[in-house]
Coordinates of C-alpha atoms in Angstrom, one line a residue:
X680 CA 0.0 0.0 0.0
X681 CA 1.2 3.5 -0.8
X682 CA 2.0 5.6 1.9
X683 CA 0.3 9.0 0.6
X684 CA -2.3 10.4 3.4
X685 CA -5.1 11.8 2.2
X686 CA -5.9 15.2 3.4
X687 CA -9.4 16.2 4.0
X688 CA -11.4 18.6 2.0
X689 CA -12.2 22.0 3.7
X690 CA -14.6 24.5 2.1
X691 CA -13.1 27.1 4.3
X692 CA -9.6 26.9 2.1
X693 CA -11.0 27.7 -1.5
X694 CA -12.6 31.0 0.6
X695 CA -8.8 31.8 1.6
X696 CA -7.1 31.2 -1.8
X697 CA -9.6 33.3 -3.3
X698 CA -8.8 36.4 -0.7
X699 CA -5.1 35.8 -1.3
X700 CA -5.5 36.1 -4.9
X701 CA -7.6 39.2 -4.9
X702 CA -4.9 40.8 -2.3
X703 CA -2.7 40.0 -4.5
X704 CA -4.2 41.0 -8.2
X705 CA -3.5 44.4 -9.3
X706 CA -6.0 47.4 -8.0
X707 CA -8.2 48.1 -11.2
X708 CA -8.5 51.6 -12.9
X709 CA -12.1 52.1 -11.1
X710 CA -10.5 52.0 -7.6
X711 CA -7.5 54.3 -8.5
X712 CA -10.4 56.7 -10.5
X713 CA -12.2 56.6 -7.1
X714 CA -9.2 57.5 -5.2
X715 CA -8.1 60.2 -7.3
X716 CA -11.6 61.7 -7.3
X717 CA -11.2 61.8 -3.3
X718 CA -8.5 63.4 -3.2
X719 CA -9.0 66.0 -5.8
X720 CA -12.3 66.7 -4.0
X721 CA -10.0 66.6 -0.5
X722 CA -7.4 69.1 -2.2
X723 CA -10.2 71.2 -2.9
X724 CA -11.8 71.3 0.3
X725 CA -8.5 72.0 1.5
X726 CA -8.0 75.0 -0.5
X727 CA -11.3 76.5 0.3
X728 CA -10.8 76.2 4.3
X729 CA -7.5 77.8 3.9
X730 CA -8.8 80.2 2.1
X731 CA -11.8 81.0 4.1
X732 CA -9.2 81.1 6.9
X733 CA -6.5 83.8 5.5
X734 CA -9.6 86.0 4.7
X735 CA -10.7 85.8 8.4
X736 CA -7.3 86.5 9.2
X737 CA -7.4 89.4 7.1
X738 CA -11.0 91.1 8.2
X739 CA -9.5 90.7 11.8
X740 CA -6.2 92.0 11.2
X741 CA -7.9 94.7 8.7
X742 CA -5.3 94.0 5.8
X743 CA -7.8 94.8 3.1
X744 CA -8.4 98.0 1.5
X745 CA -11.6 100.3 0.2
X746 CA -11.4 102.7 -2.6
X747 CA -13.3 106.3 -2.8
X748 CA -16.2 104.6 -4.1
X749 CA -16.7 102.1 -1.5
X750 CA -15.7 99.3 -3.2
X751 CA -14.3 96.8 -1.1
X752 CA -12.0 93.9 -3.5
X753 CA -11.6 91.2 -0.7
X754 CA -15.3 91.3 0.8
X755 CA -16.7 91.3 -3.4
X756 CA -14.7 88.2 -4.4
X757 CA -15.1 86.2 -1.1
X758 CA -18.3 86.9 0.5
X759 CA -20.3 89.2 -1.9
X760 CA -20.5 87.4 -5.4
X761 CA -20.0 83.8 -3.8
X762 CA -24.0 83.2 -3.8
X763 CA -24.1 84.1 -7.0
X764 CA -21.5 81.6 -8.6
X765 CA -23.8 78.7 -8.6
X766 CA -26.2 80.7 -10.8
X767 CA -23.6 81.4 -13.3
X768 CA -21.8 77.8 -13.3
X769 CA -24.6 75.2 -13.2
X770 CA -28.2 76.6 -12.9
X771 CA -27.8 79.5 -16.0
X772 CA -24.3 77.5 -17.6
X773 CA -23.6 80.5 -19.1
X774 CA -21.6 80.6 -22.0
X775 CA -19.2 84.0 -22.5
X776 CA -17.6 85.1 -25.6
X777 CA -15.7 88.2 -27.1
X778 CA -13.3 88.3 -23.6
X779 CA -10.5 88.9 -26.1
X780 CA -12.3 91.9 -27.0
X781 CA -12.0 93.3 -23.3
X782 CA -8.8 96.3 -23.3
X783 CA -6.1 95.7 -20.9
X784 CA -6.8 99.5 -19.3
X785 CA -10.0 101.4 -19.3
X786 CA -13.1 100.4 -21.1
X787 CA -17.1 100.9 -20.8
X788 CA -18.8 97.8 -21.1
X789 CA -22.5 98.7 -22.4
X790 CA -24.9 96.1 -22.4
X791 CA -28.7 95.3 -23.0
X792 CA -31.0 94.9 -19.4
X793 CA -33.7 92.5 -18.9
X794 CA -34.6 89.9 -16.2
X795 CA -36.9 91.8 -13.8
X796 CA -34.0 91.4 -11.4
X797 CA -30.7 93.1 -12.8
X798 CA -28.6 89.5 -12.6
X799 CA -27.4 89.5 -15.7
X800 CA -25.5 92.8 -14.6
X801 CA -24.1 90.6 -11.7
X802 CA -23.3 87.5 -14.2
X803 CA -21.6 89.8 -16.7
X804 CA -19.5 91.0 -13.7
X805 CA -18.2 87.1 -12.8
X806 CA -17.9 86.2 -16.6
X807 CA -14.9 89.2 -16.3
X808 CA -13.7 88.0 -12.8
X809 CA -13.6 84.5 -12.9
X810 CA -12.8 83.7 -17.0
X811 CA -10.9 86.8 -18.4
X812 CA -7.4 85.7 -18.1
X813 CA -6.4 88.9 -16.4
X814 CA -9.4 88.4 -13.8
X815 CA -10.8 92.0 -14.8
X816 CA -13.5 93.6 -12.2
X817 CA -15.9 95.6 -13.9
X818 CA -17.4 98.4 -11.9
X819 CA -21.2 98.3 -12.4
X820 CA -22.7 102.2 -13.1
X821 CA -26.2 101.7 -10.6
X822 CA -29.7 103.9 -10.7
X823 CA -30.1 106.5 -7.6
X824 CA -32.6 104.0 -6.8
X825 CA -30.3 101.6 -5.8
X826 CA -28.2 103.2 -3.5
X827 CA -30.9 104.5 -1.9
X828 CA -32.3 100.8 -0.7
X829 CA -31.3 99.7 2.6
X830 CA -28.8 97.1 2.8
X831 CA -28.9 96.7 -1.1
X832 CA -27.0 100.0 -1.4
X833 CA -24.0 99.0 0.7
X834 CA -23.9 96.0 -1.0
X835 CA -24.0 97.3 -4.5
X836 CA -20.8 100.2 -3.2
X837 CA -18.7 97.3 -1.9
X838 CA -19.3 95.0 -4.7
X839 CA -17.8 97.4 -6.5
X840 CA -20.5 99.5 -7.9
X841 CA -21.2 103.4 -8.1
X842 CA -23.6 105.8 -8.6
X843 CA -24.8 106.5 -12.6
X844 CA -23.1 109.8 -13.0
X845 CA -20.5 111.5 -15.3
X846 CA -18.3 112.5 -13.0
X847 CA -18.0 109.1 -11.1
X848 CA -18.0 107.3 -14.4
X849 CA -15.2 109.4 -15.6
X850 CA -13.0 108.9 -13.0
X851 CA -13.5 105.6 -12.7
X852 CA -12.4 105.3 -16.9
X853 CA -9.5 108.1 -16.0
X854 CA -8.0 105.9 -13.6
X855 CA -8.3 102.5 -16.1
X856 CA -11.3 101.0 -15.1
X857 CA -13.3 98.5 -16.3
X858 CA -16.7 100.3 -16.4
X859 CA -20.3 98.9 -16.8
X860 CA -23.7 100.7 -17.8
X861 CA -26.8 99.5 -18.6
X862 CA -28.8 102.3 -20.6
X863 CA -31.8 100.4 -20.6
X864 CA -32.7 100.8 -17.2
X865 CA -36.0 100.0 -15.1
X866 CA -37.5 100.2 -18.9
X867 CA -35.2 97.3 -20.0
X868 CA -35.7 95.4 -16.8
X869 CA -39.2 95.5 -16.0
X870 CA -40.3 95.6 -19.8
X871 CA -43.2 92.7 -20.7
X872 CA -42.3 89.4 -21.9
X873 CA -43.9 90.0 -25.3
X874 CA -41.2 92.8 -25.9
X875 CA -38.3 90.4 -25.1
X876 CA -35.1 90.9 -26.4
X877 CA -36.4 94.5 -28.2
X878 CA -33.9 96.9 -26.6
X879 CA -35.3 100.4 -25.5
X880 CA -34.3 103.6 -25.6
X881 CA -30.8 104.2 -24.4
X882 CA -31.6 107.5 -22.3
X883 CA -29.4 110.5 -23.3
X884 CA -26.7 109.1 -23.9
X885 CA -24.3 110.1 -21.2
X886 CA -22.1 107.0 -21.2
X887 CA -21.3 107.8 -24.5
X888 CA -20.0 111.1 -23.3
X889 CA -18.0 109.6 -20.2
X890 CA -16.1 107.5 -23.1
X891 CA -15.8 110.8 -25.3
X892 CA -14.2 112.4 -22.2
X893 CA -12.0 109.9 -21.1
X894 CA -11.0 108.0 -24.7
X895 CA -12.3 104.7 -23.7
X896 CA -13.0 102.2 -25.8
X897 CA -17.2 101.4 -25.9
X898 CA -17.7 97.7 -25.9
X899 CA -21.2 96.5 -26.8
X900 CA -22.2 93.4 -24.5
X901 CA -25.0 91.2 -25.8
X902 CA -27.2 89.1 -23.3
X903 CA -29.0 86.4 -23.6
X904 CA -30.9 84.6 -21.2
X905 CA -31.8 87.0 -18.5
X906 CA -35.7 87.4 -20.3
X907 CA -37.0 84.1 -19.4
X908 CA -35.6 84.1 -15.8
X909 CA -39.0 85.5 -14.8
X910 CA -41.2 86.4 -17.6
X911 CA -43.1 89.2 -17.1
X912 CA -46.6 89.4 -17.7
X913 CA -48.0 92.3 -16.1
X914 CA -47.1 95.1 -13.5
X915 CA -49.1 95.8 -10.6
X916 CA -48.7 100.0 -10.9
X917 CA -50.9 100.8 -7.8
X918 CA -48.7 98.5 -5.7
X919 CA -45.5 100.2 -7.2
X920 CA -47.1 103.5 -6.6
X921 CA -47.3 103.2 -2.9
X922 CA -44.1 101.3 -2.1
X923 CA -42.4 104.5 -4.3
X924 CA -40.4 101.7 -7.1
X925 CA -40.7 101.4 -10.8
X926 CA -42.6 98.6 -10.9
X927 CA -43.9 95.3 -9.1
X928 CA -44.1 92.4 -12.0
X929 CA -46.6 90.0 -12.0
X930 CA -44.5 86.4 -13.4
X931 CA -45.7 83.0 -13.8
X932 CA -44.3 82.3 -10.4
X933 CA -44.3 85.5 -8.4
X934 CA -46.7 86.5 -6.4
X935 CA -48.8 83.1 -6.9
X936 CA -46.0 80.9 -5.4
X937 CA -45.0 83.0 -2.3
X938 CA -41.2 83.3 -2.0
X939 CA -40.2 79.8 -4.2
X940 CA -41.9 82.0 -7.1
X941 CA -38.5 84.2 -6.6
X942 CA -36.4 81.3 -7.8
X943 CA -35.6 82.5 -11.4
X944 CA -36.2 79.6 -14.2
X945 CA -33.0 77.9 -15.1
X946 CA -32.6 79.3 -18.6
X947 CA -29.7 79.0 -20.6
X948 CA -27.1 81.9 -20.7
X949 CA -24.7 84.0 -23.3
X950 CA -22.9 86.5 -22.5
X951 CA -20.8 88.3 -25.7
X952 CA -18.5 91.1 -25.7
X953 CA -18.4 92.2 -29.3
X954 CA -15.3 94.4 -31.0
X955 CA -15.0 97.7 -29.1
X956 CA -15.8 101.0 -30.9
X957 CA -12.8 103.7 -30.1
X958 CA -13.4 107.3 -28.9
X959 CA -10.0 109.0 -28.8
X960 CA -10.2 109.8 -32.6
X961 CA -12.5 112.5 -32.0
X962 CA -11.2 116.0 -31.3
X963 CA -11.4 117.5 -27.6
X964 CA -14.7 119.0 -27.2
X965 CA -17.1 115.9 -29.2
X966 CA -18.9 115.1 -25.7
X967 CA -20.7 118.5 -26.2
X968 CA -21.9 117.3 -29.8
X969 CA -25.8 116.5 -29.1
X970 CA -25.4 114.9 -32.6
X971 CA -22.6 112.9 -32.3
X972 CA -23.1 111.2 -29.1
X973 CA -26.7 110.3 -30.4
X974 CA -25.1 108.5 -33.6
X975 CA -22.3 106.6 -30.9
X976 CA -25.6 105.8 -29.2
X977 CA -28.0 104.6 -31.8
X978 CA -24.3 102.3 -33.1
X979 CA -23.6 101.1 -30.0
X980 CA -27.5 100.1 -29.5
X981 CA -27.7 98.7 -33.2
X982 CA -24.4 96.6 -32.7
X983 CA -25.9 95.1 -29.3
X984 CA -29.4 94.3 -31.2
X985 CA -28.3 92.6 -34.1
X986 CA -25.7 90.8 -32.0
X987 CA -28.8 89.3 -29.9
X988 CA -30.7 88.3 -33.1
X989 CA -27.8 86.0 -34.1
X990 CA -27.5 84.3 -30.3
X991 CA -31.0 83.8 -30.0
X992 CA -30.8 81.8 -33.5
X993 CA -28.1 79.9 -32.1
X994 CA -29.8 79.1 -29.4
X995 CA -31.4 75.6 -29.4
X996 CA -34.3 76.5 -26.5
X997 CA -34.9 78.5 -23.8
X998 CA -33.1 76.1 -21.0
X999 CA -30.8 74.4 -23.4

């Protein structure tokens, strides 16, 4: 008889081999894309606590700095346009163009208003800040109105806005600033949905004369999304009447859904800054020409208008 023992078969061993194996076997490309996804969102987080930190630091310490205006840099980019980043990133994806048309020094950006609620003056300012390679601030030209709102007016003044006048808007473009109006006004931005995207009258034209003034280029920004974040279909005048504001607008959502009827609609965003008109080839003096600064006017408006006709054909819908 052979000698060989026969060893007994235990279900527990296959178990063991297989668990040596997989320690063994290679880590697959899943498990390393996990890991790296971890720690990219780690080196993140990271980043935005020590961030969040060294601007503490800085508020306690009072290392920052306001200008004349009241524009304060360090509160604006931190505290002050960080709500408003989501909008612009994910809910209106907003798509910016013509940023190689922005000047290195002083320029007045003029663009078309709409939306009920002047975002899309806040979205042009983060398409300039966060995507021109030289992380330009533009330095928003606001309505009396505004500053004269409680709490909305020191926001607007250390976000880096200032009152719609010559003189501030001169200085501002003296010192090379990136300067933005909005000509349109309350007429733009409270207008009816059924006169979407038809630009109104530009006023008198008195950013056209800041430019004249100062030689800064005009730079016609086109729009497109800010109608359909809440359509308006009517405006309640009595009510505007006696809270003393241009207008209350009556939306699909707003009043009907309480305060969820002031979430705007997610439509889909462009933003394009087209080839900027010079001003420092007219003679000293051409900011007193009623006649010329109405022709720069009616240019800069018909540049903007036909610009918004070609996005809103490239558009595919609304929210796509």
């Amino acid at each position: 008889m052979s000698d060989a023992r026969v060893i007994p078969f235990n279900p527990d061993d296959r178990g063991r081999e297989r668990a040596a194996a997989r320690a063994g076997a290679p880590e697959t490309g899943l498990t390393d894309a996990v890991r790296e996804a971890i720690g990219a969102r780690g080196r993140v987080l990271d980043r935005k606590a020590a961030g969040a930190l060294a601007f503490l630091r800085r508020r306690i310490s009072g290392d920052y700095e306001v200008d004349e205006f009241g524009c304060d840099p360090d509160l604006a980019d931190n505290v002050l346009l960080a709500p408003f980043r989501p909008l612009y990133n994910t809910w209106f994806r907003v798509e910016t163009r013509g940023l190689e048309n922005i000047p290195e020094g002083a320029g007045l950006v003029v663009g078309n208003h709409s939306g009920t609620i002047p975002l899309d003056a806040i979205m042009t300012m983060l398409a300039l800040r966060d995507h021109h390679p030289e992380q330009r601030r533009l330095r928003p030209l606001g309505a009396d109105l505004v500053f004269g709102l409680p709490f909305v007016g020191e926001y607007a003044r250390k976000a880096g806005a200032t009152l719609a006048c010559g003189p501030d808007a001169e200085r501002m473009l003296t010192s090379g600033e990136l300067v933005g109006v909005w000509p349109e006004g309350y007429k733009g931005i409270g207008k009816p949905f059924s006169e979407r995207y038809k630009l109104q009258r530009f006023g008198r034209g008195g950013f056209v004369a800041a430019a004249l003034k100062t030689g800064a280029p005009i730079i016609p920004t086109a729009i497109v999304g800010a109608e359909e974040t809440y359509p308006v279909l009517g405006n309640s005048r009595t009510l505007a009447r006696v809270l003393g504001v241009p207008y209350v607008p009556l939306t699909p959502t707003f009043p009907w859904l309480g305060a969820l009827g002031l979430v705007p609609l997610p439509s889909k965003w462009f933003i394009e800054f087209g080839r900027p008109i010079p001003t420092d080839q007219y003679p000293e003096g051409a900011a007193d020409d009623p006649a010329l600064v109405f022709d720069l006017a009616d240019q800069v408006r018909e540049v903007i208008q036909q610009t918004l006709y070609r996005l809103l054909m490239q558009r595919r819908s609304v929210f796509t």
